[in-house]
Short mmCIF file of C-alpha atoms in Angstrom, two decimals:
data_model
loop_
_atom_site.label_atom_id
_atom_site.label_comp_id
_atom_site.label_asym_id
_atom_site.label_seq_id
_atom_site.Cartn_x
_atom_site.Cartn_y
_atom_site.Cartn_z
CA MET A 1 0.07 -0.09 0.01
CA ARG A 2 1.54 3.27 -1.17
CA THR A 3 1.85 5.99 1.62
CA ALA A 4 0.89 9.54 1.12
CA PRO A 5 3.89 11.90 0.62
CA PRO A 6 4.77 14.21 3.36
CA PRO A 7 3.24 17.68 3.28
CA ARG A 8 5.21 20.37 1.43
CA ILE A 9 5.86 23.48 3.70
CA ILE A 10 5.77 26.56 1.64
CA THR A 11 7.49 29.65 3.11
CA SER A 12 7.72 32.25 0.23
CA ASN A 13 5.33 33.77 -2.01
CA GLN A 14 7.64 33.02 -4.94
CA ILE A 15 7.51 29.18 -4.29
CA LEU A 16 3.80 29.51 -3.81
CA ARG A 17 3.27 30.94 -7.13
CA GLN A 18 5.64 28.31 -8.88
CA GLN A 19 3.96 25.34 -7.09
CA TYR A 20 0.42 26.69 -6.92
CA HIS A 21 -1.26 24.18 -9.25
CA THR A 22 0.56 21.24 -7.91
CA LEU A 23 -0.16 21.87 -4.18
CA ARG A 24 -1.97 18.98 -2.59
CA SER A 25 -4.33 18.83 0.45
CA GLY A 26 -2.30 18.94 3.76
CA ASP A 27 0.42 21.13 2.30
CA ILE A 28 1.18 24.15 4.28
CA VAL A 29 1.76 27.70 3.38
CA ILE A 30 3.34 29.80 6.17
CA GLY A 31 3.23 33.60 6.06
CA ARG A 32 0.96 36.29 4.59
CA LEU A 33 0.21 35.90 0.86
CA ARG A 34 1.14 38.84 -1.38
CA LEU A 35 -2.07 39.25 -3.37
CA LYS A 36 -3.27 41.86 -5.78
CA THR A 37 -6.49 43.60 -5.07
CA THR A 38 -8.53 41.17 -7.38
CA GLU A 39 -6.75 38.01 -6.17
CA GLU A 40 -8.60 37.31 -2.95
CA HIS A 41 -10.32 34.34 -4.58
CA LEU A 42 -6.96 32.44 -4.33
CA LEU A 43 -7.60 32.18 -0.69
CA LEU A 44 -10.83 30.39 -1.12
CA ASP A 45 -9.26 28.07 -3.83
CA LEU A 46 -6.45 27.04 -1.43
CA VAL A 47 -8.90 26.36 1.45
CA GLU A 48 -11.21 24.44 -0.71
CA ARG A 49 -8.26 22.22 -1.96
CA GLY A 50 -7.29 21.46 1.54
CA ILE A 51 -4.11 23.55 1.73
CA ILE A 52 -3.37 24.79 5.32
CA LEU A 53 -2.63 28.45 5.54
CA PHE A 54 -0.98 30.06 8.57
CA PRO A 55 -2.10 32.83 9.30
CA SER A 56 -5.44 31.65 8.45
CA ALA A 57 -7.16 32.59 5.14
CA LEU A 58 -9.83 34.41 7.04
CA SER A 59 -7.42 36.51 8.94
CA GLN A 60 -5.59 37.39 5.73
CA HIS A 61 -8.75 38.27 4.01
CA LEU A 62 -10.02 40.45 6.96
CA CYS A 63 -6.69 42.38 6.77
CA ARG A 64 -7.36 43.40 3.13
CA SER A 65 -10.83 44.67 3.72
CA LYS A 66 -12.38 47.10 6.16
CA THR A 67 -15.85 46.38 4.91
CA PHE A 68 -15.25 42.65 5.55
CA GLN A 69 -14.26 43.49 9.18
CA ALA A 70 -17.32 45.65 9.66
CA HIS A 71 -19.49 42.61 8.62
CA LEU A 72 -17.60 40.12 10.85
CA PHE A 73 -17.12 42.28 13.97
CA SER A 74 -20.20 44.50 13.77
CA GLY A 75 -21.17 43.32 17.32
CA GLN A 76 -17.67 44.62 18.70
CA MET A 77 -17.57 47.86 16.82
CA LEU A 78 -19.15 51.29 17.39
CA PRO A 79 -22.84 50.75 17.11
CA LEU A 80 -24.40 51.50 13.65
CA THR A 81 -20.97 50.87 11.89
CA MET A 82 -22.08 49.66 8.45
CA SER A 83 -20.48 48.22 5.30
CA ILE A 84 -21.55 50.11 2.30
CA HIS A 85 -21.42 48.19 -1.09
CA ASP A 86 -23.86 50.07 -3.25
CA GLN A 87 -26.50 52.93 -3.47
CA HIS A 88 -29.20 50.64 -1.89
CA ASP A 89 -26.91 50.17 1.14
CA MET A 90 -26.44 53.80 1.30
CA LEU A 91 -29.98 54.62 1.07
CA LYS A 92 -30.98 52.37 3.87
CA THR A 93 -28.17 53.79 6.08
CA VAL A 94 -29.39 57.42 5.37
CA ASN A 95 -32.86 56.27 6.85
CA LEU A 96 -31.27 54.39 9.69
CA TYR A 97 -29.02 57.34 10.75
CA GLN A 98 -31.61 59.91 10.41
CA GLN A 99 -33.97 57.77 12.41
CA ASN A 100 -31.28 57.76 15.16
CA GLY A 101 -30.53 61.48 15.04
CA ILE A 102 -26.89 60.90 13.86
CA ASN A 103 -25.31 64.01 12.22
CA ARG A 104 -21.62 63.96 11.72
CA VAL A 105 -20.43 60.55 10.27
CA VAL A 106 -16.92 59.06 9.26
CA THR A 107 -16.30 56.93 6.29
CA LYS A 108 -13.34 54.52 5.79
CA LEU A 109 -12.27 53.57 2.29
CA ASP A 110 -11.94 49.82 2.03
CA ARG A 111 -8.34 49.33 1.30
CA LYS A 112 -6.62 52.46 2.59
CA ASN A 113 -4.49 52.37 5.74
CA ALA A 114 -2.53 54.70 8.17
CA GLY A 115 -5.50 56.99 8.34
CA MET A 116 -5.41 58.09 4.72
CA GLY A 117 -8.86 56.82 3.75
CA ILE A 118 -10.76 58.15 6.73
CA HIS A 119 -13.19 61.24 5.91
CA LEU A 120 -15.35 63.19 8.25
CA TRP A 121 -18.61 64.37 6.84
CA ARG A 122 -21.26 66.93 8.05
CA ASP A 123 -24.05 64.44 7.71
CA VAL A 124 -25.11 61.17 6.12
CA GLU A 125 -26.66 63.10 3.23
CA ASP A 126 -23.31 64.39 2.09
CA VAL A 127 -22.05 60.84 1.95
CA PHE A 128 -24.95 59.77 -0.12
CA THR A 129 -24.53 62.59 -2.64
CA HIS A 130 -20.85 61.97 -3.15
CA ALA A 131 -21.30 58.22 -3.35
CA ALA A 132 -24.17 58.57 -5.77
CA LEU A 133 -22.15 60.94 -7.92
CA GLY A 134 -19.18 58.69 -7.99
CA SER A 135 -16.68 60.81 -6.05
CA LEU A 136 -16.77 58.37 -3.19
CA PRO A 137 -16.10 54.90 -4.42
CA PHE A 138 -17.87 51.83 -3.20
CA PRO A 139 -17.22 49.85 -1.02
CA PHE A 140 -16.61 51.67 2.31
CA VAL A 141 -17.39 51.68 5.90
CA ILE A 142 -19.61 54.31 7.55
CA GLN A 143 -20.09 54.99 11.16
CA PRO A 144 -21.15 57.83 13.44
CA PHE A 145 -18.62 60.33 14.40
CA ALA A 146 -17.59 59.75 18.05
CA GLU A 147 -16.65 63.08 19.48
CA ASN A 148 -13.61 63.10 21.86
CA SER A 149 -12.83 59.43 21.44
CA ARG A 150 -9.56 57.97 22.44
CA ASP A 151 -7.47 55.49 20.49
CA ILE A 152 -5.31 52.60 21.71
CA ARG A 153 -3.08 50.46 19.56
CA VAL A 154 -2.61 46.89 20.97
CA ILE A 155 0.14 44.47 19.61
CA ILE A 156 -0.23 40.86 20.59
CA LEU A 157 2.44 38.43 19.56
CA GLY A 158 1.96 35.34 21.53
CA ASP A 159 2.67 36.04 25.23
CA TYR A 160 3.97 39.57 24.19
CA ILE A 161 1.36 42.34 24.73
CA GLU A 162 2.19 45.94 24.34
CA SER A 163 -0.46 48.88 24.40
CA TYR A 164 -0.06 52.66 23.74
CA ALA A 165 -2.41 55.44 23.35
CA ARG A 166 -2.33 57.46 20.26
CA HIS A 167 -3.50 61.12 20.23
CA ASN A 168 -3.41 64.05 17.67
CA PRO A 169 -4.49 67.37 19.11
CA ASN A 170 -4.74 68.88 15.72
CA ASN A 171 -6.63 66.05 13.72
CA PHE A 172 -9.29 63.40 14.61
CA ARG A 173 -7.07 61.00 12.98
CA ASN A 174 -4.92 59.61 15.63
CA ASN A 175 -2.58 57.49 13.46
CA LEU A 176 0.97 58.29 13.83
CA HIS A 177 1.41 58.70 10.17
CA CYS A 178 -1.04 61.65 10.32
CA GLY A 179 0.86 63.37 13.10
CA GLY A 180 -0.37 61.56 16.19
CA GLN A 181 1.76 60.99 19.27
CA SER A 182 2.04 57.81 21.45
CA ASN A 183 2.26 57.07 25.14
CA PRO A 184 2.38 53.69 26.77
CA CYS A 185 -0.93 52.67 28.54
CA GLU A 186 -2.40 49.71 30.48
CA LEU A 187 -5.23 47.56 29.06
CA SER A 188 -8.13 46.64 31.34
CA GLY A 189 -9.12 43.08 31.61
CA GLU A 190 -12.27 43.94 29.56
CA GLN A 191 -10.30 45.63 26.75
CA LEU A 192 -7.86 42.53 26.56
CA ASP A 193 -10.85 40.23 26.32
CA LEU A 194 -12.13 42.40 23.51
CA CYS A 195 -8.94 42.00 21.59
CA ARG A 196 -8.86 38.23 22.31
CA GLN A 197 -12.40 37.66 21.08
CA ALA A 198 -11.72 39.67 17.78
CA MET A 199 -8.51 37.35 17.32
CA SER A 200 -10.51 34.28 17.88
CA ARG A 201 -13.47 35.28 15.71
CA GLY A 202 -11.08 36.28 12.79
CA LYS A 203 -8.58 33.24 13.48
CA PHE A 204 -5.67 35.74 13.96
CA PRO A 205 -2.59 34.05 15.57
CA TYR A 206 -1.12 37.44 16.21
CA ALA A 207 -2.43 40.93 15.60
CA HIS A 208 -2.35 44.73 15.69
CA ILE A 209 -5.63 45.87 17.09
CA ASP A 210 -6.92 49.46 17.35
CA LEU A 211 -9.49 50.17 20.13
CA MET A 212 -11.71 53.16 20.33
CA ILE A 213 -12.79 54.50 23.72
CA VAL A 214 -15.89 56.87 23.58
CA GLU A 215 -16.77 59.50 26.07
CA SER A 216 -19.03 57.01 28.01
CA GLY A 217 -16.03 55.05 28.78
CA GLU A 218 -17.17 52.17 26.54
CA THR A 219 -14.47 50.41 24.34
CA PHE A 220 -14.91 49.26 20.82
CA LEU A 221 -12.99 47.49 18.17
CA ALA A 222 -11.89 49.99 15.44
CA GLU A 223 -9.71 47.64 13.28
CA ILE A 224 -7.71 44.58 13.34
CA ASN A 225 -4.73 43.58 11.30
CA LEU A 226 -1.98 40.91 11.13
CA ARG A 227 0.73 43.52 10.91
CA GLY A 228 0.95 47.35 11.08
CA GLY A 229 3.42 49.99 11.78
CA ILE A 230 5.42 49.79 15.03
CA LYS A 231 6.30 53.49 15.09
CA GLY A 232 5.54 54.43 18.78
CA ALA A 233 5.85 50.92 20.05
CA LYS A 234 8.59 49.61 22.38
CA ILE A 235 9.33 46.58 20.49
CA SER A 236 12.11 46.70 17.88
CA PRO A 237 11.75 45.74 14.31
CA ALA A 238 14.15 42.74 14.92
CA ASP A 239 12.25 41.46 18.06
CA TYR A 240 9.04 41.85 16.28
CA GLY A 241 10.20 39.64 13.38
CA SER A 242 11.76 37.06 15.64
CA ARG A 243 8.52 36.86 17.68
CA VAL A 244 6.37 36.26 14.46
CA GLU A 245 8.82 33.66 13.21
CA ALA A 246 8.61 31.87 16.61
CA ILE A 247 4.84 31.73 16.32
CA HIS A 248 5.18 30.29 12.76
CA ARG A 249 7.76 27.59 14.15
CA HIS A 250 5.46 26.68 17.03
CA PHE A 251 2.51 26.22 14.49
CA LEU A 252 4.73 23.80 12.27
CA GLY A 253 5.75 22.06 15.57
CA THR A 254 2.25 21.18 16.36
CA ARG A 255 1.46 19.68 13.03
#
């Protein structure tokens, strides 16, 4: 009786591309896939063929789409955070926001990072007008503007947890890329639980997580990613990389 060949372990995107059509069920791909905007379907194909991805295909897809995050994590995000894919979604949201007396709103372009795709609007009708006229491209995320909210970035790499507050006195975008400043801060147990829940739901083995703390003191998930900038963090790039590699090695050791 012929035994099955041992699984192949793919650790580079170049090798993945070269061997893509010969991969078999049980083969393992380690590390994030470098995909073009229209190539996310490859994640589905790999999973359907039984190829094991680490990080998971779900986490990799979530990293690439803010609208997907708003779908999956709606219960953990600021209430009435919505994914908008077309004018029908937008019209429903106009009615919903006006019923709830929501004025200023924020939109997040689907694939923009570092605060570059975040826009503040006077009201939801302005968003509808720009979307209908084509100057605001679909899809995007819309949510009520949380006045005086605070921002915390959390880095979780196995047993390493670091958190720091980000603040910009001149801009509601607290991203350091947009001029924000950072200061170390402690997470509450409830905030850490929120991070862990998001990682579990999205099958993230490690993560960069942005939390939003509103005036009432409630904490909501703003965004989650497998990787983000570490400007403002204590961890060095070398330590960061070695910890990620250690998580990858540990996963392979459990197979």
